[in-house]
Amino acid sequence: MDGTLGAGGHAWGILEASSPDGRLLGMDVDPQALQLAQEKLAQFGERAILVQASYTSLAEQLKALGWQAVDGILLDLGVSSMQLDTPERGFSFLAEAPLDMRFDPRNPRTAADLVNKLPEGELADILYQYGEERNARQVARAIVRARPLSSTRQLAQVVARVTSGGASGIHPATRTFQGLRIAVNQELERLEAVLPLAVATLRQGTTEYPAGRLAVIAFHSLEDRLVKQYFRREGRDCLCPPRQPICTCGHKAILRELNRQPIRPQEEEIRQNSRARSARLRIVERLN
Ligand SMILES: C[S@@+](CC[C@H](N)C(=O)[O-])C[C@H]1O[C@@H](n2cnc3c(N)ncnc32)[C@H](O)[C@@H]1O
């Protein structure tokens, strides 16, 4: 199962590697992504089953197909290159576009709604927690004063007046855009919800057949921390405080981490695709 189909690049690789009869359920909330994936994966015919749905609905999707469990699940989180490079989607501050930022056009709440309607304090919390913007209060105040804001450039200019990109040299609006995007698409809530569902969906190992695996690619520290903490907790047999001599929690590990340190792209890959530079891949295997 590919829970974040995008343009179908990973799905293509999975279908190739599972030839001749491996089947793949691919999901994305973005109909434009699904269309691209459909074209890319057409050669695999009925082996590729593509649906417009959130990965959080994976149990329902599997039930509809009559599948009990899967061999592998991939979540390649965040925004796709197609979405970033389509100016009218509003993900980039480099182009003039409406403040949209929705992965799923059925989602009633756009970035413009957040920017123009949220109380200043709530906006500041989003920028601080999801954007990791140190000057969140000043940025939120400047946004509220400049309301109504309708375009990406307008927002980027307002932000640039009150904060800098810091020592990293990034554009001052980078953090604000990241924070709004995460909030609009409820990215962290959905990630938190899907991890236990995904592990429960993996096939249990037998003597003839290996256990199912979940692979997650995160692109910023908030996502990666959430994934890492979940994998650490669920990879342990007991969660009692370390000084407690006897376990009273009864917690049992449900997964095994295959890599304690995240797998990072090598220099060659970053040279070919600079957007891969912040990717961190973690893989776990289901325990019986
Ligand atoms: C980084 S891209 C994936 C790229 C893909 N692996 C490829 O090879 O082209 C992430 C995708 O996840 C989708 N997405 C984000 N949240 C989702 C969710 N809750 N359920 C399903 N898809 C989601 C986005 O619309 C986007 O297309």
mmCIF file of C-alpha atoms and ligand atoms in Angstrom:
data_model
loop_
_atom_site.group_PDB
_atom_site.id
_atom_site.type_symbol
_atom_site.label_atom_id
_atom_site.label_comp_id
_atom_site.label_asym_id
_atom_site.label_seq_id
_atom_site.Cartn_x
_atom_site.Cartn_y
_atom_site.Cartn_z
ATOM 1 C CA MET A 1 0.000 0.000 0.000
ATOM 2 C CA ASP A 2 1.238 3.432 -0.940
ATOM 3 C CA GLY A 3 -0.661 5.883 1.287
ATOM 4 C CA THR A 4 0.792 8.982 -0.402
ATOM 5 C CA LEU A 5 0.699 8.165 -4.083
ATOM 6 C CA GLY A 6 1.664 11.591 -5.467
ATOM 7 C CA ALA A 7 2.786 11.205 -9.073
ATOM 8 C CA GLY A 8 3.234 7.465 -8.555
ATOM 9 C CA GLY A 9 7.034 7.278 -8.587
ATOM 10 C CA HIS A 10 7.350 5.012 -5.553
ATOM 11 C CA ALA A 11 4.255 3.054 -6.567
ATOM 12 C CA TRP A 12 5.862 2.412 -9.945
ATOM 13 C CA GLY A 13 8.969 1.042 -8.240
ATOM 14 C CA ILE A 14 6.900 -1.176 -5.932
ATOM 15 C CA LEU A 15 4.840 -2.581 -8.821
ATOM 16 C CA GLU A 16 7.984 -3.224 -10.843
ATOM 17 C CA ALA A 17 9.660 -4.981 -7.932
ATOM 18 C CA SER A 18 6.573 -7.097 -7.201
ATOM 19 C CA SER A 19 6.094 -8.229 -10.808
ATOM 20 C CA PRO A 20 4.399 -10.215 -12.167
ATOM 21 C CA ASP A 21 1.435 -10.382 -9.803
ATOM 22 C CA GLY A 22 1.992 -8.063 -6.818
ATOM 23 C CA ARG A 23 -0.924 -5.724 -6.251
ATOM 24 C CA LEU A 24 -0.780 -2.208 -4.900
ATOM 25 C CA LEU A 25 -3.430 -0.053 -3.277
ATOM 26 C CA GLY A 26 -2.481 3.596 -3.831
ATOM 27 C CA MET A 27 -4.175 6.482 -2.064
ATOM 28 C CA ASP A 28 -3.970 10.228 -2.289
ATOM 29 C CA VAL A 29 -6.392 12.959 -1.276
ATOM 30 C CA ASP A 30 -5.388 15.093 -4.265
ATOM 31 C CA PRO A 31 -7.310 14.313 -7.499
ATOM 32 C CA GLN A 32 -4.569 15.929 -9.632
ATOM 33 C CA ALA A 33 -2.004 13.565 -8.115
ATOM 34 C CA LEU A 34 -4.278 10.592 -8.765
ATOM 35 C CA GLN A 35 -4.616 11.539 -12.411
ATOM 36 C CA LEU A 36 -0.841 11.719 -12.827
ATOM 37 C CA ALA A 37 -0.425 8.404 -11.031
ATOM 38 C CA GLN A 38 -3.121 6.760 -13.150
ATOM 39 C CA GLU A 39 -1.240 7.701 -16.314
ATOM 40 C CA LYS A 40 2.104 6.599 -14.922
ATOM 41 C CA LEU A 41 0.792 3.274 -13.639
ATOM 42 C CA ALA A 42 -1.548 2.442 -16.546
ATOM 43 C CA GLN A 43 0.865 -0.229 -17.795
ATOM 44 C CA PHE A 44 0.245 -2.269 -14.634
ATOM 45 C CA GLY A 45 -3.490 -2.587 -15.351
ATOM 46 C CA GLU A 46 -5.522 -4.083 -12.497
ATOM 47 C CA ARG A 47 -2.447 -4.632 -10.356
ATOM 48 C CA ALA A 48 -2.671 -0.938 -9.392
ATOM 49 C CA ILE A 49 -5.824 0.049 -7.479
ATOM 50 C CA LEU A 50 -5.926 3.805 -7.004
ATOM 51 C CA VAL A 51 -8.391 5.678 -4.809
ATOM 52 C CA GLN A 52 -8.907 9.276 -3.751
ATOM 53 C CA ALA A 53 -8.866 8.898 0.001
ATOM 54 C CA SER A 54 -6.869 9.812 3.072
ATOM 55 C CA TYR A 55 -4.396 7.234 4.313
ATOM 56 C CA THR A 56 -6.256 7.448 7.628
ATOM 57 C CA SER A 57 -9.108 5.522 5.953
ATOM 58 C CA LEU A 58 -6.859 2.582 5.115
ATOM 59 C CA ALA A 59 -8.840 0.045 7.167
ATOM 60 C CA GLU A 60 -12.047 0.886 5.248
ATOM 61 C CA GLN A 61 -10.220 0.742 1.912
ATOM 62 C CA LEU A 62 -8.763 -2.692 2.672
ATOM 63 C CA LYS A 63 -12.146 -3.957 3.824
ATOM 64 C CA ALA A 64 -13.737 -2.793 0.570
ATOM 65 C CA LEU A 65 -11.109 -4.803 -1.337
ATOM 66 C CA GLY A 66 -11.472 -7.828 0.918
ATOM 67 C CA TRP A 67 -7.784 -7.666 1.871
ATOM 68 C CA GLN A 68 -6.928 -8.887 5.376
ATOM 69 C CA ALA A 69 -3.390 -7.525 5.619
ATOM 70 C CA VAL A 70 -0.618 -6.072 3.459
ATOM 71 C CA ASP A 71 3.090 -6.859 2.972
ATOM 72 C CA GLY A 72 4.197 -3.277 3.060
ATOM 73 C CA ILE A 73 3.037 0.284 3.600
ATOM 74 C CA LEU A 74 4.792 3.410 2.424
ATOM 75 C CA LEU A 75 4.074 6.933 3.660
ATOM 76 C CA ASP A 76 6.076 9.599 1.845
ATOM 77 C CA LEU A 77 4.853 12.590 3.802
ATOM 78 C CA GLY A 78 4.221 16.207 2.986
ATOM 79 C CA VAL A 79 3.863 18.163 -0.205
ATOM 80 C CA SER A 80 4.752 16.822 -3.663
ATOM 81 C CA SER A 81 6.896 18.536 -6.286
ATOM 82 C CA MET A 82 3.843 18.750 -8.527
ATOM 83 C CA GLN A 83 1.908 20.590 -5.811
ATOM 84 C CA LEU A 84 4.818 22.937 -5.055
ATOM 85 C CA ASP A 85 5.363 23.659 -8.724
ATOM 86 C CA THR A 86 1.698 24.387 -9.513
ATOM 87 C CA PRO A 87 1.513 28.083 -8.528
ATOM 88 C CA GLU A 88 -2.289 28.253 -8.240
ATOM 89 C CA ARG A 89 -2.240 25.664 -5.445
ATOM 90 C CA GLY A 90 -0.727 28.365 -3.221
ATOM 91 C CA PHE A 91 2.063 26.273 -1.614
ATOM 92 C CA SER A 92 4.907 28.475 -2.806
ATOM 93 C CA PHE A 93 5.673 32.062 -1.848
ATOM 94 C CA LEU A 94 7.724 32.464 -5.008
ATOM 95 C CA ALA A 95 4.673 32.807 -7.240
ATOM 96 C CA GLU A 96 1.600 35.022 -6.990
ATOM 97 C CA ALA A 97 -1.410 32.818 -6.198
ATOM 98 C CA PRO A 98 -4.451 32.538 -3.952
ATOM 99 C CA LEU A 99 -3.748 31.376 -0.387
ATOM 100 C CA ASP A 100 -5.060 27.848 -0.785
ATOM 101 C CA MET A 101 -2.522 25.130 0.291
ATOM 102 C CA ARG A 102 -5.073 22.289 0.414
ATOM 103 C CA PHE A 103 -3.956 18.817 -0.633
ATOM 104 C CA ASP A 104 -7.629 17.867 -0.830
ATOM 105 C CA PRO A 105 -9.907 20.330 -2.647
ATOM 106 C CA ARG A 106 -12.871 18.873 -0.692
ATOM 107 C CA ASN A 107 -11.347 20.284 2.495
ATOM 108 C CA PRO A 108 -13.493 23.355 3.297
ATOM 109 C CA ARG A 109 -10.659 25.286 5.030
ATOM 110 C CA THR A 110 -7.960 27.068 3.006
ATOM 111 C CA ALA A 111 -4.868 28.943 4.176
ATOM 112 C CA ALA A 112 -6.763 32.200 3.474
ATOM 113 C CA ASP A 113 -9.398 31.144 6.008
ATOM 114 C CA LEU A 114 -6.752 30.616 8.687
ATOM 115 C CA VAL A 115 -4.859 33.796 7.901
ATOM 116 C CA ASN A 116 -7.973 36.003 7.783
ATOM 117 C CA LYS A 117 -10.236 34.460 10.400
ATOM 118 C CA LEU A 118 -8.219 32.934 13.228
ATOM 119 C CA PRO A 119 -7.705 34.914 16.422
ATOM 120 C CA GLU A 120 -4.140 36.284 16.643
ATOM 121 C CA GLY A 121 -3.169 33.906 19.479
ATOM 122 C CA GLU A 122 -4.267 30.786 17.585
ATOM 123 C CA LEU A 123 -2.444 31.932 14.479
ATOM 124 C CA ALA A 124 0.714 32.513 16.530
ATOM 125 C CA ASP A 125 0.415 29.005 18.031
ATOM 126 C CA ILE A 126 0.203 27.460 14.548
ATOM 127 C CA LEU A 127 3.240 29.393 13.327
ATOM 128 C CA TYR A 128 5.197 28.495 16.442
ATOM 129 C CA GLN A 129 4.257 24.815 16.729
ATOM 130 C CA TYR A 130 3.977 23.792 13.076
ATOM 131 C CA GLY A 131 6.224 26.394 11.452
ATOM 132 C CA GLU A 132 8.820 26.484 14.263
ATOM 133 C CA GLU A 133 8.818 30.258 13.741
ATOM 134 C CA ARG A 134 10.581 31.860 16.709
ATOM 135 C CA ASN A 135 8.971 35.231 15.998
ATOM 136 C CA ALA A 136 5.485 33.725 15.762
ATOM 137 C CA ARG A 137 3.834 36.424 17.899
ATOM 138 C CA GLN A 138 5.231 39.286 15.814
ATOM 139 C CA VAL A 139 4.358 37.523 12.552
ATOM 140 C CA ALA A 140 0.802 36.787 13.723
ATOM 141 C CA ARG A 141 0.370 40.412 14.821
ATOM 142 C CA ALA A 142 1.604 41.709 11.444
ATOM 143 C CA ILE A 143 -0.758 39.340 9.605
ATOM 144 C CA VAL A 144 -3.757 40.410 11.677
ATOM 145 C CA ARG A 145 -2.937 44.096 11.052
ATOM 146 C CA ALA A 146 -2.633 43.513 7.290
ATOM 147 C CA ARG A 147 -5.932 41.614 6.950
ATOM 148 C CA PRO A 148 -7.552 40.769 4.617
ATOM 149 C CA LEU A 149 -4.756 38.887 2.814
ATOM 150 C CA SER A 150 -5.600 37.040 -0.350
ATOM 151 C CA SER A 151 -2.354 36.062 -2.073
ATOM 152 C CA THR A 152 0.867 34.196 -1.400
ATOM 153 C CA ARG A 153 3.076 37.188 -2.292
ATOM 154 C CA GLN A 154 1.094 39.537 -0.079
ATOM 155 C CA LEU A 155 1.543 37.152 2.850
ATOM 156 C CA ALA A 156 5.248 36.619 2.107
ATOM 157 C CA GLN A 157 5.819 40.403 2.067
ATOM 158 C CA VAL A 158 4.012 40.950 5.369
ATOM 159 C CA VAL A 159 6.071 38.177 7.011
ATOM 160 C CA ALA A 160 9.368 39.444 5.558
ATOM 161 C CA ARG A 161 8.750 42.856 7.178
ATOM 162 C CA VAL A 162 8.863 41.408 10.699
ATOM 163 C CA THR A 163 11.152 38.379 10.593
ATOM 164 C CA SER A 164 14.256 37.135 8.812
ATOM 165 C CA GLY A 165 15.171 33.693 7.568
ATOM 166 C CA GLY A 166 17.821 33.474 10.297
ATOM 167 C CA ALA A 167 21.326 32.131 9.850
ATOM 168 C CA SER A 168 20.135 29.376 7.485
ATOM 169 C CA GLY A 169 19.543 31.949 4.737
ATOM 170 C CA ILE A 170 16.068 30.600 3.933
ATOM 171 C CA HIS A 171 13.298 32.961 2.816
ATOM 172 C CA PRO A 172 11.685 34.635 5.852
ATOM 173 C CA ALA A 173 8.247 33.258 4.885
ATOM 174 C CA THR A 174 9.379 29.612 4.686
ATOM 175 C CA ARG A 175 8.345 28.789 8.258
ATOM 176 C CA THR A 176 5.025 30.603 8.057
ATOM 177 C CA PHE A 177 4.106 28.742 4.873
ATOM 178 C CA GLN A 178 5.121 25.398 6.397
ATOM 179 C CA GLY A 179 3.051 26.076 9.520
ATOM 180 C CA LEU A 180 -0.054 27.070 7.578
ATOM 181 C CA ARG A 181 0.237 24.098 5.217
ATOM 182 C CA ILE A 182 0.511 21.641 8.103
ATOM 183 C CA ALA A 183 -2.502 23.220 9.817
ATOM 184 C CA VAL A 184 -4.680 23.397 6.679
ATOM 185 C CA ASN A 185 -4.090 19.711 5.930
ATOM 186 C CA GLN A 186 -4.023 18.513 9.569
ATOM 187 C CA GLU A 187 -0.809 16.754 8.695
ATOM 188 C CA LEU A 188 0.448 15.917 12.178
ATOM 189 C CA GLU A 189 -2.946 14.802 13.503
ATOM 190 C CA ARG A 190 -3.378 12.500 10.521
ATOM 191 C CA LEU A 191 0.125 11.117 10.828
ATOM 192 C CA GLU A 192 -0.432 10.380 14.506
ATOM 193 C CA ALA A 193 -3.712 8.635 13.676
ATOM 194 C CA VAL A 194 -2.349 6.518 10.827
ATOM 195 C CA LEU A 195 0.718 5.000 12.520
ATOM 196 C CA PRO A 196 -1.141 2.501 14.770
ATOM 197 C CA LEU A 197 -3.623 1.735 11.971
ATOM 198 C CA ALA A 198 -0.782 1.037 9.572
ATOM 199 C CA VAL A 199 1.082 -1.289 11.944
ATOM 200 C CA ALA A 200 -2.147 -3.201 12.666
ATOM 201 C CA THR A 201 -2.658 -3.659 8.914
ATOM 202 C CA LEU A 202 0.720 -5.298 8.302
ATOM 203 C CA ARG A 203 0.881 -9.034 7.738
ATOM 204 C CA GLN A 204 2.141 -11.118 10.660
ATOM 205 C CA GLY A 205 5.227 -13.165 9.847
ATOM 206 C CA THR A 206 5.102 -16.965 9.485
ATOM 207 C CA THR A 207 7.855 -19.540 8.938
ATOM 208 C CA GLU A 208 7.343 -19.272 5.157
ATOM 209 C CA TYR A 209 6.440 -15.624 4.872
ATOM 210 C CA PRO A 210 8.172 -12.536 6.293
ATOM 211 C CA ALA A 211 6.290 -10.013 8.441
ATOM 212 C CA GLY A 212 4.955 -6.832 6.836
ATOM 213 C CA ARG A 213 6.933 -3.588 6.921
ATOM 214 C CA LEU A 214 6.035 0.076 7.274
ATOM 215 C CA ALA A 215 8.343 2.698 5.765
ATOM 216 C CA VAL A 216 7.874 6.394 6.511
ATOM 217 C CA ILE A 217 9.721 9.248 4.828
ATOM 218 C CA ALA A 218 9.559 12.515 6.783
ATOM 219 C CA PHE A 219 10.724 15.902 5.582
ATOM 220 C CA HIS A 220 10.943 17.968 8.716
ATOM 221 C CA SER A 221 11.775 17.413 12.335
ATOM 222 C CA LEU A 222 8.183 17.645 13.601
ATOM 223 C CA GLU A 223 7.084 14.699 11.464
ATOM 224 C CA ASP A 224 10.242 12.714 12.050
ATOM 225 C CA ARG A 225 10.056 13.183 15.825
ATOM 226 C CA LEU A 226 6.479 11.946 15.880
ATOM 227 C CA VAL A 227 7.376 8.853 13.827
ATOM 228 C CA LYS A 228 10.520 8.142 15.832
ATOM 229 C CA GLN A 229 8.752 8.452 19.197
ATOM 230 C CA TYR A 230 5.944 6.145 18.083
ATOM 231 C CA PHE A 231 8.389 3.538 16.766
ATOM 232 C CA ARG A 232 10.501 3.715 19.968
ATOM 233 C CA ARG A 233 7.489 3.336 22.250
ATOM 234 C CA GLU A 234 5.877 0.513 20.311
ATOM 235 C CA GLY A 235 9.197 -1.273 19.901
ATOM 236 C CA ARG A 236 9.510 -1.761 23.694
ATOM 237 C CA ASP A 237 8.058 -4.473 25.875
ATOM 238 C CA CYS A 238 7.566 -2.325 28.939
ATOM 239 C CA LEU A 239 6.956 1.384 29.423
ATOM 240 C CA CYS A 240 7.336 1.476 33.211
ATOM 241 C CA PRO A 241 9.798 4.024 34.658
ATOM 242 C CA PRO A 242 13.377 2.619 34.434
ATOM 243 C CA ARG A 243 13.807 2.416 38.228
ATOM 244 C CA GLN A 244 10.696 0.302 38.727
ATOM 245 C CA PRO A 245 11.907 -3.272 39.415
ATOM 246 C CA ILE A 246 8.789 -5.113 38.164
ATOM 247 C CA CYS A 247 6.711 -4.272 35.128
ATOM 248 C CA THR A 248 3.149 -3.247 35.941
ATOM 249 C CA CYS A 249 2.155 -1.745 32.590
ATOM 250 C CA GLY A 250 1.967 -4.995 30.619
ATOM 251 C CA HIS A 251 2.904 -3.162 27.418
ATOM 252 C CA LYS A 252 4.151 -5.477 24.652
ATOM 253 C CA ALA A 253 6.196 -4.460 21.619
ATOM 254 C CA ILE A 254 4.227 -4.640 18.354
ATOM 255 C CA LEU A 255 7.081 -3.722 16.014
ATOM 256 C CA ARG A 256 10.807 -3.929 15.495
ATOM 257 C CA GLU A 257 12.825 -0.995 14.175
ATOM 258 C CA LEU A 258 15.032 -1.968 11.246
ATOM 259 C CA ASN A 259 17.086 1.219 11.492
ATOM 260 C CA ARG A 260 17.584 3.163 14.726
ATOM 261 C CA GLN A 261 19.065 6.074 12.786
ATOM 262 C CA PRO A 262 17.029 7.448 9.885
ATOM 263 C CA ILE A 263 18.297 6.695 6.392
ATOM 264 C CA ARG A 264 19.335 9.960 4.716
ATOM 265 C CA PRO A 265 19.886 10.627 1.022
ATOM 266 C CA GLN A 266 23.432 10.412 -0.252
ATOM 267 C CA GLU A 267 25.189 13.334 -1.892
ATOM 268 C CA GLU A 268 24.568 11.985 -5.363
ATOM 269 C CA GLU A 269 20.816 11.831 -4.775
ATOM 270 C CA ILE A 270 20.767 15.378 -3.379
ATOM 271 C CA ARG A 271 22.693 16.560 -6.446
ATOM 272 C CA GLN A 272 20.036 15.023 -8.689
ATOM 273 C CA ASN A 273 17.085 16.143 -6.561
ATOM 274 C CA SER A 274 17.762 18.941 -4.098
ATOM 275 C CA ARG A 275 14.310 18.502 -2.497
ATOM 276 C CA ALA A 276 15.473 15.133 -1.161
ATOM 277 C CA ARG A 277 17.994 16.835 1.130
ATOM 278 C CA SER A 278 15.823 16.822 4.254
ATOM 279 C CA ALA A 279 14.286 13.354 3.753
ATOM 280 C CA ARG A 280 14.558 10.836 6.613
ATOM 281 C CA LEU A 281 13.411 7.258 6.141
ATOM 282 C CA ARG A 282 12.477 4.969 9.035
ATOM 283 C CA ILE A 283 11.371 1.361 8.610
ATOM 284 C CA VAL A 284 9.741 -1.049 11.035
ATOM 285 C CA GLU A 285 8.589 -4.649 10.862
ATOM 286 C CA ARG A 286 5.453 -6.007 12.512
ATOM 287 C CA LEU A 287 5.922 -8.375 15.446
ATOM 288 C CA ASN A 288 3.407 -11.151 16.113
HETATM 289 C C1 LIG B 1 5.698 13.741 -1.066
HETATM 290 S S1 LIG B 1 4.253 13.419 -1.975
HETATM 291 C C2 LIG B 1 4.400 11.746 -2.458
HETATM 292 C C3 LIG B 1 5.183 11.533 -3.722
HETATM 293 C C4 LIG B 1 5.155 10.109 -4.207
HETATM 294 N N1 LIG B 1 5.813 9.195 -3.277
HETATM 295 C C5 LIG B 1 5.756 9.944 -5.585
HETATM 296 O O1 LIG B 1 6.538 8.998 -5.780
HETATM 297 O O2 LIG B 1 5.441 10.746 -6.468
HETATM 298 C C6 LIG B 1 3.009 13.349 -0.739
HETATM 299 C C7 LIG B 1 1.600 13.130 -1.254
HETATM 300 O O3 LIG B 1 0.794 12.762 -0.136
HETATM 301 C C8 LIG B 1 -0.493 13.282 -0.330
HETATM 302 N N2 LIG B 1 -1.143 13.331 0.971
HETATM 303 C C9 LIG B 1 -0.961 14.207 1.973
HETATM 304 N N3 LIG B 1 -1.740 13.896 3.022
HETATM 305 C C10 LIG B 1 -2.421 12.777 2.677
HETATM 306 C C11 LIG B 1 -3.374 11.959 3.341
HETATM 307 N N4 LIG B 1 -3.805 12.233 4.588
HETATM 308 N N5 LIG B 1 -3.848 10.877 2.697
HETATM 309 C C12 LIG B 1 -3.417 10.574 1.431
HETATM 310 N N6 LIG B 1 -2.538 11.323 0.757
HETATM 311 C C13 LIG B 1 -2.039 12.411 1.365
HETATM 312 C C14 LIG B 1 -0.257 14.632 -0.967
HETATM 313 O O4 LIG B 1 -1.403 15.055 -1.669
HETATM 314 C C15 LIG B 1 0.932 14.336 -1.892
HETATM 315 O O5 LIG B 1 0.495 14.009 -3.186
#
